[in-house]
Amino acid sequence: MDRRSFIKLSSFAGASVAVSTGLAGCTVSNSANNSPKTDAQFTHGVASGDPLKDAVIIWTRALPAQGTGIVKADILWEMASDADFSDVVSSGMVEAKATHDFTVKVDVKGLSPARRYFYRFKSANNTSPVGETRTLPEADVSNVTFGIFSCSNYPAGFFTPYMEAAKDNNIDYVLHLGDYIYEYDGKGYATEHAKEIGRTFAPDNDTELYTLTDYRNRYALYRTDEGLLALHQNKPFIVVWDDHEITNDTYKDGAENHQADEGDFYERRAAAVQAYYEWLPIRPPFGTERLEIYRQFTFGNLLDLYMLDTRVLARDKQLEYANYRDAETKAFDQAGFMKDISNPKRGLLGETQRNWLHTSMQQSQAKWQVLGQQLLIGRMLFPVSIFNGVKREEIPAHVHQLANIKRKQMQGATLSEQELALINTVMPYNLDAWDGYPVEREQVLMQLKTIGKPVIALAGDTHNAWHNKLTLKDGTEVGVELATPGVTSPGMEHYLNMDDEMAETLADDLPLLIEDLQYCNLHQRGFMTLTVTENTAKATWHYVDAILTKTGKVVNTHSYEMKA
């Protein structure tokens, strides 16, 4: 990090989120001296996260009564082994402060492994909803189930997938892989139905997000959604950010959606990071004054989970094909592009994080290795002809023609040179993903090969469901990739203006043309679950039938099982 970046980031360190601690078995008495004296309302429910075998973060927001002018409120928190709180194992007092947007985070320590706990918060006259959480297991673990989410856009629809997952008693822990909020204003992206379903932004939240107040207000709005409230209340979260928690296509010293006339990027990023740490039940591994968010969670001897940052900390600026095409002749500078994309110094993780990941996996005692990160790692290489002047609305039909050529080949037909060139000449379709950083990807995949354990890479970001083989350049398979669909953000069906039938046809065609792609769904919103046992890992994609009403439900699924 250069000096300027450090100064800009450090400017908000003094306002970092206060995380109190408590030891199980230590409780405050109910005497008058240890009772809350401030009247506050718990306006955004409760949440828990970053569970360890002996600790968990619990969260709430406690707003003092309006008109009092109070800048802080004393709050009692309680952790119990039962929902009736007849067995309170730990409690304490903590302050909700205006400097932290009246959010409260408590790191409750000294808990027992693999245990379910209940928690709540109290002010002088109000009690929060009761939250349910659990600690991580240790030693022998027979199974664990994750609910996996990404890309929830408020004006695009109700968070139906969250609500459906909140009802699923099989889910032990929630993994959120980023784009928990979006920074856009209320007039552009994914706002087509916002007015009719009552998901517009209030006047003080209707601009693009730049300031700390902007980001705080957006989190406050998102946390009024009934599905998100329910999921936070019922399951502990393990989270990591993507780009929209700051701004679209963020990289280490800028972003596609940050212009010179929009203020200082580092100040904007600092505001976004502060709001994130305030509103999410996360234990920042290096403290709230640092950008490093990567961290490890151990589920006994069964599984190690590595939450990675491929976006904010170390990412070099994305390449764009347009920058290599001559404005007049339209000729593509192939040599210049290959030189830049093959630059060994370009990366997403950065050397420090990449070395941490490799060392942690080498030292892991767990059988399964799981990467929780944002972007598709698999080689999503599309036929070049798709990029050569095919109109966007004609892409599905063009892909279908190419897939039929591939089907002819698979049936034993001899193809012409032109047909072979059409299906075999390929290029990455998304340089924002790992395809745009192939040197570092090969380094990471080689690391996965050397550890000799089953590897699963999880991804979000694209709003669609994907299942890829993870292979080295020589074709050696080193793991699998499982990507969750978006909660509400529109997917490829929106980009290519496809109806359901067209999207399903395209989803059938693409695995024929993309060598490592095994499955995709391009038009449905939902979430994914992953159940891991000693010998198997089963992924299930859950798709909902509606996000424009509150009556949506899971209507279809697709599953894949991996053997250790």
XYZ file of C-alpha atoms in Angstrom:
564
model
C 0.000 0.000 0.000
C 1.469 3.353 -0.989
C 1.742 6.227 1.488
C -1.192 8.154 0.043
C -3.470 5.131 0.241
C -2.423 4.478 3.809
C -3.157 8.050 4.866
C -6.583 8.021 3.256
C -7.497 4.694 4.825
C -6.152 5.643 8.224
C -8.214 8.824 8.291
C -11.195 6.895 9.599
C -9.331 4.594 11.997
C -10.332 6.649 15.008
C -13.984 6.014 14.202
C -13.620 2.267 13.904
C -16.332 -0.022 15.183
C -16.132 -0.897 18.860
C -16.254 -4.644 19.440
C -16.808 -5.580 23.059
C -15.926 -8.962 24.485
C -17.493 -11.210 27.061
C -16.627 -14.553 28.590
C -19.238 -17.258 28.827
C -20.175 -17.871 32.422
C -19.705 -14.181 33.231
C -23.009 -12.375 33.551
C -24.041 -9.009 34.876
C -26.528 -8.858 37.687
C -29.953 -7.347 37.226
C -29.384 -4.678 39.822
C -30.351 -1.090 39.041
C -26.680 -0.240 38.461
C -26.428 -2.880 35.749
C -29.697 -2.210 33.933
C -29.972 -0.104 30.769
C -31.048 3.443 31.525
C -31.515 4.610 27.937
C -34.658 4.042 25.925
C -33.671 2.703 22.508
C -35.410 0.807 19.726
C -33.942 -2.163 17.893
C -34.874 -1.011 14.437
C -32.968 -3.503 12.293
C -33.287 -6.814 14.079
C -30.307 -8.866 15.169
C -27.508 -10.739 13.462
C -24.558 -12.977 14.244
C -21.440 -13.955 12.377
C -17.819 -15.007 12.154
C -18.356 -18.028 14.418
C -15.375 -19.786 15.942
C -15.332 -22.923 18.050
C -15.515 -20.802 21.209
C -16.815 -17.402 20.097
C -19.273 -15.579 17.851
C -20.081 -11.967 16.956
C -23.597 -10.768 17.798
C -24.996 -7.550 16.316
C -27.889 -5.125 16.575
C -28.728 -1.489 15.998
C -30.134 0.463 18.938
C -31.546 3.910 18.117
C -32.231 6.152 21.136
C -35.732 7.597 21.383
C -36.273 10.367 18.867
C -35.897 13.908 20.050
C -33.741 13.073 23.049
C -30.488 14.283 21.479
C -28.710 11.295 22.988
C -25.501 10.319 21.201
C -25.125 6.961 22.901
C -27.260 4.353 24.598
C -26.328 1.692 27.124
C -27.506 -1.753 26.009
C -27.641 -5.086 27.823
C -26.828 -8.181 25.794
C -27.523 -11.782 26.809
C -26.430 -15.133 25.425
C -28.333 -18.254 26.508
C -28.418 -21.950 25.764
C -32.206 -21.878 25.355
C -34.727 -19.658 23.597
C -36.479 -18.844 26.894
C -33.242 -17.523 28.442
C -33.645 -19.644 31.535
C -29.958 -20.526 31.176
C -28.068 -17.296 30.424
C -24.439 -18.286 29.902
C -23.056 -14.795 29.335
C -24.181 -11.183 29.372
C -22.812 -7.689 29.592
C -23.312 -4.008 28.938
C -22.257 -2.232 25.744
C -22.811 1.227 24.295
C -24.547 2.021 21.023
C -22.865 5.189 19.785
C -23.738 7.737 17.134
C -20.122 7.513 15.946
C -20.865 3.903 14.935
C -24.333 4.628 13.516
C -25.721 3.165 16.771
C -24.679 -0.320 15.666
C -23.523 -2.717 18.371
C -21.175 -5.662 17.951
C -20.194 -8.004 20.777
C -17.577 -10.714 20.435
C -18.912 -13.312 22.873
C -16.084 -15.628 23.900
C -15.643 -18.751 25.999
C -18.503 -20.640 24.331
C -18.656 -24.380 23.691
C -17.976 -25.891 20.245
C -20.773 -27.054 17.954
C -23.430 -25.537 20.175
C -26.585 -23.651 19.326
C -27.082 -20.420 21.284
C -29.743 -17.736 21.568
C -29.104 -14.047 22.118
C -30.942 -10.761 22.571
C -30.398 -7.117 23.472
C -32.269 -4.890 25.927
C -32.646 -1.148 26.401
C -34.540 0.518 29.258
C -37.951 -0.209 27.709
C -37.393 -2.464 24.714
C -36.098 -5.938 23.916
C -34.766 -7.003 20.543
C -35.953 -10.092 18.668
C -34.243 -13.273 19.815
C -31.481 -14.404 17.494
C -30.190 -17.919 16.987
C -26.569 -18.732 16.267
C -24.047 -21.537 16.592
C -20.353 -22.016 17.155
C -18.035 -24.011 14.927
C -17.377 -27.674 15.613
C -13.987 -29.104 16.479
C -12.340 -32.532 16.182
C -14.580 -35.149 14.528
C -17.297 -33.557 12.367
C -19.693 -35.714 10.361
C -21.228 -33.016 8.158
C -21.810 -29.297 7.683
C -24.246 -27.418 5.434
C -23.748 -23.897 4.080
C -26.255 -21.573 2.473
C -24.406 -19.528 -0.165
C -25.522 -16.127 -1.477
C -24.426 -13.215 -3.628
C -25.753 -10.117 -5.380
C -28.832 -8.765 -3.619
C -30.151 -5.620 -5.279
C -32.945 -3.880 -3.348
C -34.890 -2.159 -6.173
C -34.712 -5.317 -8.340
C -37.054 -7.252 -6.054
C -37.803 -8.756 -2.675
C -35.071 -10.908 -1.164
C -37.074 -14.114 -1.585
C -34.019 -16.415 -1.565
C -33.038 -15.099 1.885
C -36.517 -15.788 3.224
C -36.580 -19.294 1.787
C -33.170 -20.100 3.259
C -34.220 -18.740 6.660
C -36.850 -21.508 6.766
C -34.348 -24.255 5.910
C -33.353 -25.989 9.136
C -30.624 -27.920 7.322
C -28.501 -24.799 6.788
C -25.938 -24.411 9.563
C -24.048 -21.323 8.380
C -24.530 -18.653 5.711
C -21.714 -17.649 3.364
C -22.250 -14.308 1.641
C -19.800 -13.810 -1.218
C -20.381 -10.124 -1.817
C -22.567 -7.455 -3.400
C -24.569 -7.386 -0.189
C -25.622 -3.863 -1.247
C -25.398 -1.868 -4.479
C -24.121 1.685 -4.677
C -26.191 2.889 -7.641
C -28.888 5.539 -7.497
C -32.569 4.671 -7.810
C -33.030 5.579 -11.454
C -30.807 3.245 -13.417
C -29.645 -0.347 -13.051
C -32.282 -2.915 -12.030
C -34.920 -0.312 -11.104
C -37.496 -1.171 -13.807
C -40.045 -2.537 -11.335
C -39.000 -0.685 -8.188
C -41.923 1.739 -8.121
C -44.628 -0.843 -8.727
C -43.361 -3.113 -5.931
C -42.551 -0.324 -3.468
C -38.764 -0.742 -3.556
C -37.736 2.795 -4.451
C -35.194 4.793 -2.476
C -36.130 7.604 -0.115
C -35.015 11.089 -1.234
C -32.040 11.054 1.146
C -30.917 7.666 -0.255
C -31.657 8.135 -3.943
C -28.187 9.180 -5.059
C -25.152 7.105 -5.866
C -23.214 6.357 -2.690
C -20.148 8.482 -1.948
C -20.132 9.428 1.746
C -20.259 7.547 5.012
C -23.837 8.736 5.520
C -24.765 7.481 2.045
C -23.445 3.994 2.690
C -24.961 3.816 6.173
C -28.376 4.789 4.846
C -28.214 2.138 2.134
C -27.387 -0.604 4.648
C -30.214 0.621 6.859
C -32.635 0.324 3.932
C -31.484 -3.144 2.899
C -31.814 -4.358 6.470
C -35.546 -3.614 6.429
C -36.166 -6.452 3.967
C -38.088 -9.209 5.749
C -36.096 -12.018 4.158
C -32.729 -10.548 5.088
C -33.949 -9.804 8.617
C -35.119 -13.400 9.018
C -31.948 -14.980 7.675
C -29.706 -12.842 9.884
C -31.853 -13.665 12.896
C -31.774 -17.419 12.273
C -28.264 -18.163 10.939
C -24.700 -16.969 11.597
C -23.117 -15.255 8.575
C -19.579 -15.475 7.231
C -19.171 -12.599 4.785
C -16.743 -11.040 2.353
C -17.207 -8.024 0.107
C -17.206 -7.750 -3.682
C -17.177 -4.493 -5.646
C -20.626 -2.966 -5.101
C -20.090 -2.556 -1.370
C -17.780 0.210 -2.635
C -18.518 0.828 -6.321
C -18.704 -1.141 -9.558
C -15.514 -2.865 -10.749
C -13.379 -1.697 -7.859
C -9.647 -2.365 -7.947
C -6.865 -1.414 -5.549
C -6.587 2.230 -6.550
C -9.777 3.051 -8.427
C -13.008 1.762 -9.924
C -14.925 1.794 -13.184
C -17.786 3.579 -11.410
C -15.659 6.281 -9.815
C -14.884 9.368 -11.862
C -12.487 12.232 -11.200
C -15.351 14.636 -10.450
C -16.805 12.321 -7.780
C -14.260 13.140 -5.110
C -11.301 11.235 -3.729
C -11.551 7.478 -4.350
C -9.679 6.547 -1.180
C -12.029 8.626 0.962
C -15.011 6.995 -0.710
C -13.512 3.552 -0.137
C -12.767 4.357 3.509
C -16.381 5.432 4.051
C -17.672 2.246 2.403
C -15.373 0.019 4.443
C -16.345 1.719 7.706
C -20.054 1.278 6.985
C -19.446 -2.371 6.050
C -17.666 -3.103 9.312
C -20.391 -1.289 11.254
C -23.345 -3.072 9.667
C -22.037 -6.613 9.144
C -21.432 -9.133 11.955
C -17.792 -9.583 11.044
C -14.615 -9.759 13.106
C -12.040 -7.910 10.964
C -8.926 -10.095 11.161
C -6.524 -7.143 11.207
C -8.831 -4.581 12.805
C -11.275 -2.113 11.304
C -8.536 0.270 10.260
C -7.237 -2.259 7.707
C -8.488 -3.430 4.314
C -7.401 -7.051 4.793
C -10.552 -9.125 5.120
C -9.233 -12.574 4.162
C -9.495 -15.136 6.961
C -9.884 -18.838 7.717
C -12.613 -20.876 9.442
C -11.966 -24.437 10.578
C -14.786 -26.987 10.833
C -12.941 -29.635 12.802
C -11.060 -32.166 10.729
C -13.699 -32.053 8.002
C -13.251 -28.722 6.247
C -11.230 -25.519 6.147
C -12.887 -22.461 4.624
C -10.770 -19.596 3.262
C -12.619 -16.328 2.664
C -10.672 -14.370 0.041
C -10.660 -10.814 -1.293
C -10.242 -10.665 -5.064
C -11.524 -7.129 -5.366
C -10.405 -4.389 -2.968
C -7.038 -5.121 -1.420
C -4.642 -6.017 -4.224
C -6.451 -6.252 -7.569
C -4.716 -4.619 -10.521
C -6.944 -2.680 -12.889
C -9.040 -4.794 -15.233
C -8.118 -4.997 -18.896
C -10.700 -4.007 -21.521
C -10.796 -5.306 -25.074
C -11.880 -1.871 -26.307
C -8.533 -0.413 -25.291
C -6.755 -2.689 -27.790
C -8.953 -1.948 -30.805
C -8.014 0.849 -33.194
C -10.760 3.477 -33.247
C -10.621 3.916 -37.016
C -9.582 0.585 -38.507
C -11.104 -1.558 -35.724
C -7.958 -3.712 -35.894
C -7.194 -5.554 -32.664
C -3.726 -5.224 -31.138
C -3.267 -8.909 -30.381
C 0.420 -8.567 -29.456
C -0.208 -5.718 -27.033
C -3.117 -7.524 -25.430
C -1.182 -10.760 -24.961
C 1.747 -8.878 -23.465
C -0.467 -7.183 -20.893
C -2.647 -10.156 -19.950
C 0.485 -12.321 -19.571
C 2.213 -9.833 -17.279
C 3.364 -11.933 -14.275
C 3.014 -8.934 -11.962
C -0.743 -8.567 -12.513
C -3.036 -10.218 -9.991
C -6.208 -10.297 -7.935
C -5.052 -11.703 -4.603
C -1.612 -10.172 -4.412
C 1.488 -11.974 -3.199
C 0.799 -11.620 0.529
C -2.716 -13.036 0.395
C -1.734 -15.726 -2.091
C 1.150 -16.889 0.114
C -1.140 -16.868 3.161
C -3.616 -19.076 1.309
C -0.945 -21.528 0.203
C 0.626 -21.782 3.657
C -2.761 -22.176 5.336
C -3.804 -24.974 2.984
C -0.486 -26.763 3.447
C -0.881 -26.620 7.219
C -4.558 -27.583 7.197
C -5.520 -30.762 9.024
C -8.954 -30.828 7.402
C -9.873 -33.104 4.517
C -11.814 -30.625 2.345
C -10.468 -27.249 1.243
C -13.088 -24.614 0.323
C -12.418 -21.173 -1.159
C -15.085 -18.536 -0.519
C -14.482 -15.755 -3.030
C -16.222 -13.581 -5.554
C -15.215 -14.358 -9.111
C -15.382 -17.235 -11.563
C -12.029 -19.023 -11.650
C -12.986 -21.479 -14.394
C -11.890 -20.889 -17.979
C -14.975 -19.281 -19.513
C -13.677 -19.195 -23.079
C -16.389 -18.308 -25.593
C -16.086 -18.719 -29.389
C -14.485 -15.618 -30.879
C -17.245 -15.204 -33.471
C -19.620 -14.129 -30.693
C -17.516 -10.999 -30.245
C -17.137 -10.198 -33.950
C -20.117 -8.020 -34.708
C -22.944 -10.304 -33.590
C -25.751 -8.111 -32.284
C -26.500 -8.668 -28.618
C -30.052 -9.873 -29.238
C -28.739 -12.376 -31.820
C -26.116 -13.966 -29.555
C -28.352 -16.809 -28.234
C -29.251 -17.904 -31.790
C -25.611 -17.658 -32.874
C -24.463 -19.766 -29.924
C -27.132 -22.340 -30.767
C -25.751 -22.610 -34.312
C -22.254 -23.167 -32.928
C -23.543 -25.750 -30.449
C -25.219 -27.639 -33.266
C -21.894 -27.733 -35.099
C -20.355 -29.224 -31.952
C -23.179 -31.752 -31.744
C -22.465 -32.828 -35.317
C -18.830 -33.376 -34.386
C -19.778 -35.407 -31.314
C -21.961 -37.610 -33.513
C -18.972 -38.413 -35.721
C -19.519 -35.996 -38.601
C -16.495 -34.495 -40.357
C -16.434 -30.730 -39.981
C -15.139 -28.208 -42.479
C -12.164 -26.023 -41.623
C -14.529 -23.091 -41.245
C -16.750 -25.006 -38.825
C -13.752 -26.165 -36.795
C -12.479 -22.604 -36.586
C -15.879 -21.362 -35.411
C -16.023 -23.704 -32.415
C -12.312 -23.934 -31.571
C -11.217 -20.291 -31.715
C -12.062 -18.924 -28.290
C -11.396 -15.989 -25.989
C -12.331 -14.990 -22.407
C -15.707 -13.290 -22.256
C -15.146 -11.523 -18.903
C -11.772 -9.942 -18.162
C -13.077 -8.776 -14.776
C -13.029 -12.411 -13.596
C -10.011 -14.696 -13.145
C -9.858 -15.086 -16.939
C -8.386 -11.592 -16.987
C -5.573 -12.658 -14.617
C -4.396 -16.003 -16.049
C -0.856 -15.935 -14.646
C -1.953 -15.655 -11.025
C -4.773 -18.129 -11.662
C -2.263 -20.729 -12.816
C -0.181 -20.067 -9.691
C -3.194 -20.620 -7.444
C -4.342 -23.719 -9.315
C -0.836 -25.179 -9.042
C -1.013 -24.578 -5.303
C -4.316 -26.446 -5.202
C -2.717 -29.358 -7.015
C 0.208 -29.600 -4.606
C -1.903 -29.928 -1.468
C -3.424 -33.176 -2.730
C -6.857 -32.648 -1.153
C -10.350 -32.199 -2.594
C -10.893 -28.512 -3.408
C -14.118 -26.563 -3.952
C -14.053 -22.951 -5.090
C -17.232 -20.971 -4.441
C -18.125 -17.892 -6.477
C -20.805 -15.236 -6.808
C -20.670 -11.966 -8.780
C -22.218 -13.066 -12.115
C -25.862 -13.360 -10.904
C -26.032 -16.788 -12.572
C -25.372 -20.382 -11.504
C -22.288 -22.184 -12.811
C -20.448 -25.472 -12.272
C -16.937 -25.689 -13.711
C -14.036 -28.059 -13.584
C -10.907 -26.259 -12.408
C -8.025 -27.251 -14.656
C -4.424 -26.272 -15.247
C -3.329 -25.122 -18.699
C -2.324 -28.707 -19.483
C -5.838 -29.941 -18.646
C -5.061 -31.451 -15.236
C -8.144 -31.192 -13.027
C -7.420 -29.780 -9.564
C -10.886 -29.027 -8.172
C -14.420 -27.908 -8.907
C -16.056 -24.505 -8.985
C -19.614 -23.879 -7.813
C -21.184 -20.458 -8.365
C -24.389 -19.276 -6.749
C -27.096 -17.335 -8.612
C -27.927 -13.798 -7.560
C -30.531 -13.080 -4.904
C -32.267 -10.457 -7.061
C -29.721 -8.931 -9.441
C -30.636 -9.599 -13.090
C -28.582 -12.199 -14.919
C -27.674 -13.060 -18.481
C -31.339 -13.340 -19.430
C -31.617 -9.590 -18.853
C -28.375 -8.703 -20.637
C -29.296 -10.723 -23.739
C -33.042 -9.998 -23.532
C -33.975 -13.700 -23.416
C -37.226 -15.320 -22.406
C -37.091 -18.455 -20.256
C -37.069 -20.845 -23.206
C -34.198 -19.034 -24.922
C -32.238 -18.906 -21.661
C -32.694 -22.621 -21.081
C -31.528 -23.390 -24.612
C -28.451 -21.224 -24.160
C -27.724 -22.946 -20.833
C -27.824 -26.308 -22.640
C -25.589 -25.051 -25.453
C -22.782 -23.380 -23.506
C -21.381 -26.530 -21.802
C -20.860 -28.000 -25.287
C -18.740 -25.033 -26.341
C -16.906 -24.218 -23.093
C -14.634 -27.126 -22.267
C -14.620 -26.946 -18.475
C -18.240 -25.828 -18.016
C -20.487 -28.596 -16.681
C -23.736 -26.747 -15.924
C -25.254 -23.294 -15.850
C -28.569 -21.562 -15.223
C -28.882 -18.150 -16.844
C -32.321 -16.855 -15.908
C -33.395 -17.731 -12.364
C -32.656 -16.080 -9.029
C -31.949 -18.095 -5.925
C -29.177 -19.487 -3.743
C -27.015 -22.547 -3.313
C -26.486 -25.000 -0.485
C -23.374 -27.112 0.005
C -23.413 -30.132 2.297
C -20.021 -31.666 3.023
C -19.430 -35.055 4.637
C -16.221 -37.026 4.941
C -16.607 -38.625 1.523
C -18.945 -36.375 -0.452
C -19.830 -32.760 -1.138
C -23.307 -32.112 -2.516
C -24.202 -28.768 -4.067
C -27.835 -27.884 -4.660
C -28.980 -24.800 -6.538
C -32.363 -23.540 -5.307
C -34.373 -21.335 -7.682
C -37.336 -19.166 -6.714
C -40.353 -18.386 -8.874
C -40.797 -14.723 -7.939
C -38.934 -11.742 -6.552
C -41.489 -9.078 -7.547
C -43.921 -10.275 -4.882
C -43.482 -11.517 -1.332
C -45.151 -14.833 -2.185
C -42.187 -16.292 -4.047
C -40.899 -19.743 -3.137
C -38.357 -22.325 -4.244
C -39.817 -24.132 -7.243
C -36.951 -26.132 -8.724
C -33.460 -27.310 -7.883
C -30.400 -28.830 -9.503
C -27.811 -30.929 -7.670
C -24.260 -32.118 -8.166
C -22.323 -34.477 -5.893
C -18.560 -34.627 -5.692
C -16.666 -37.586 -4.272
C -13.583 -36.985 -2.129
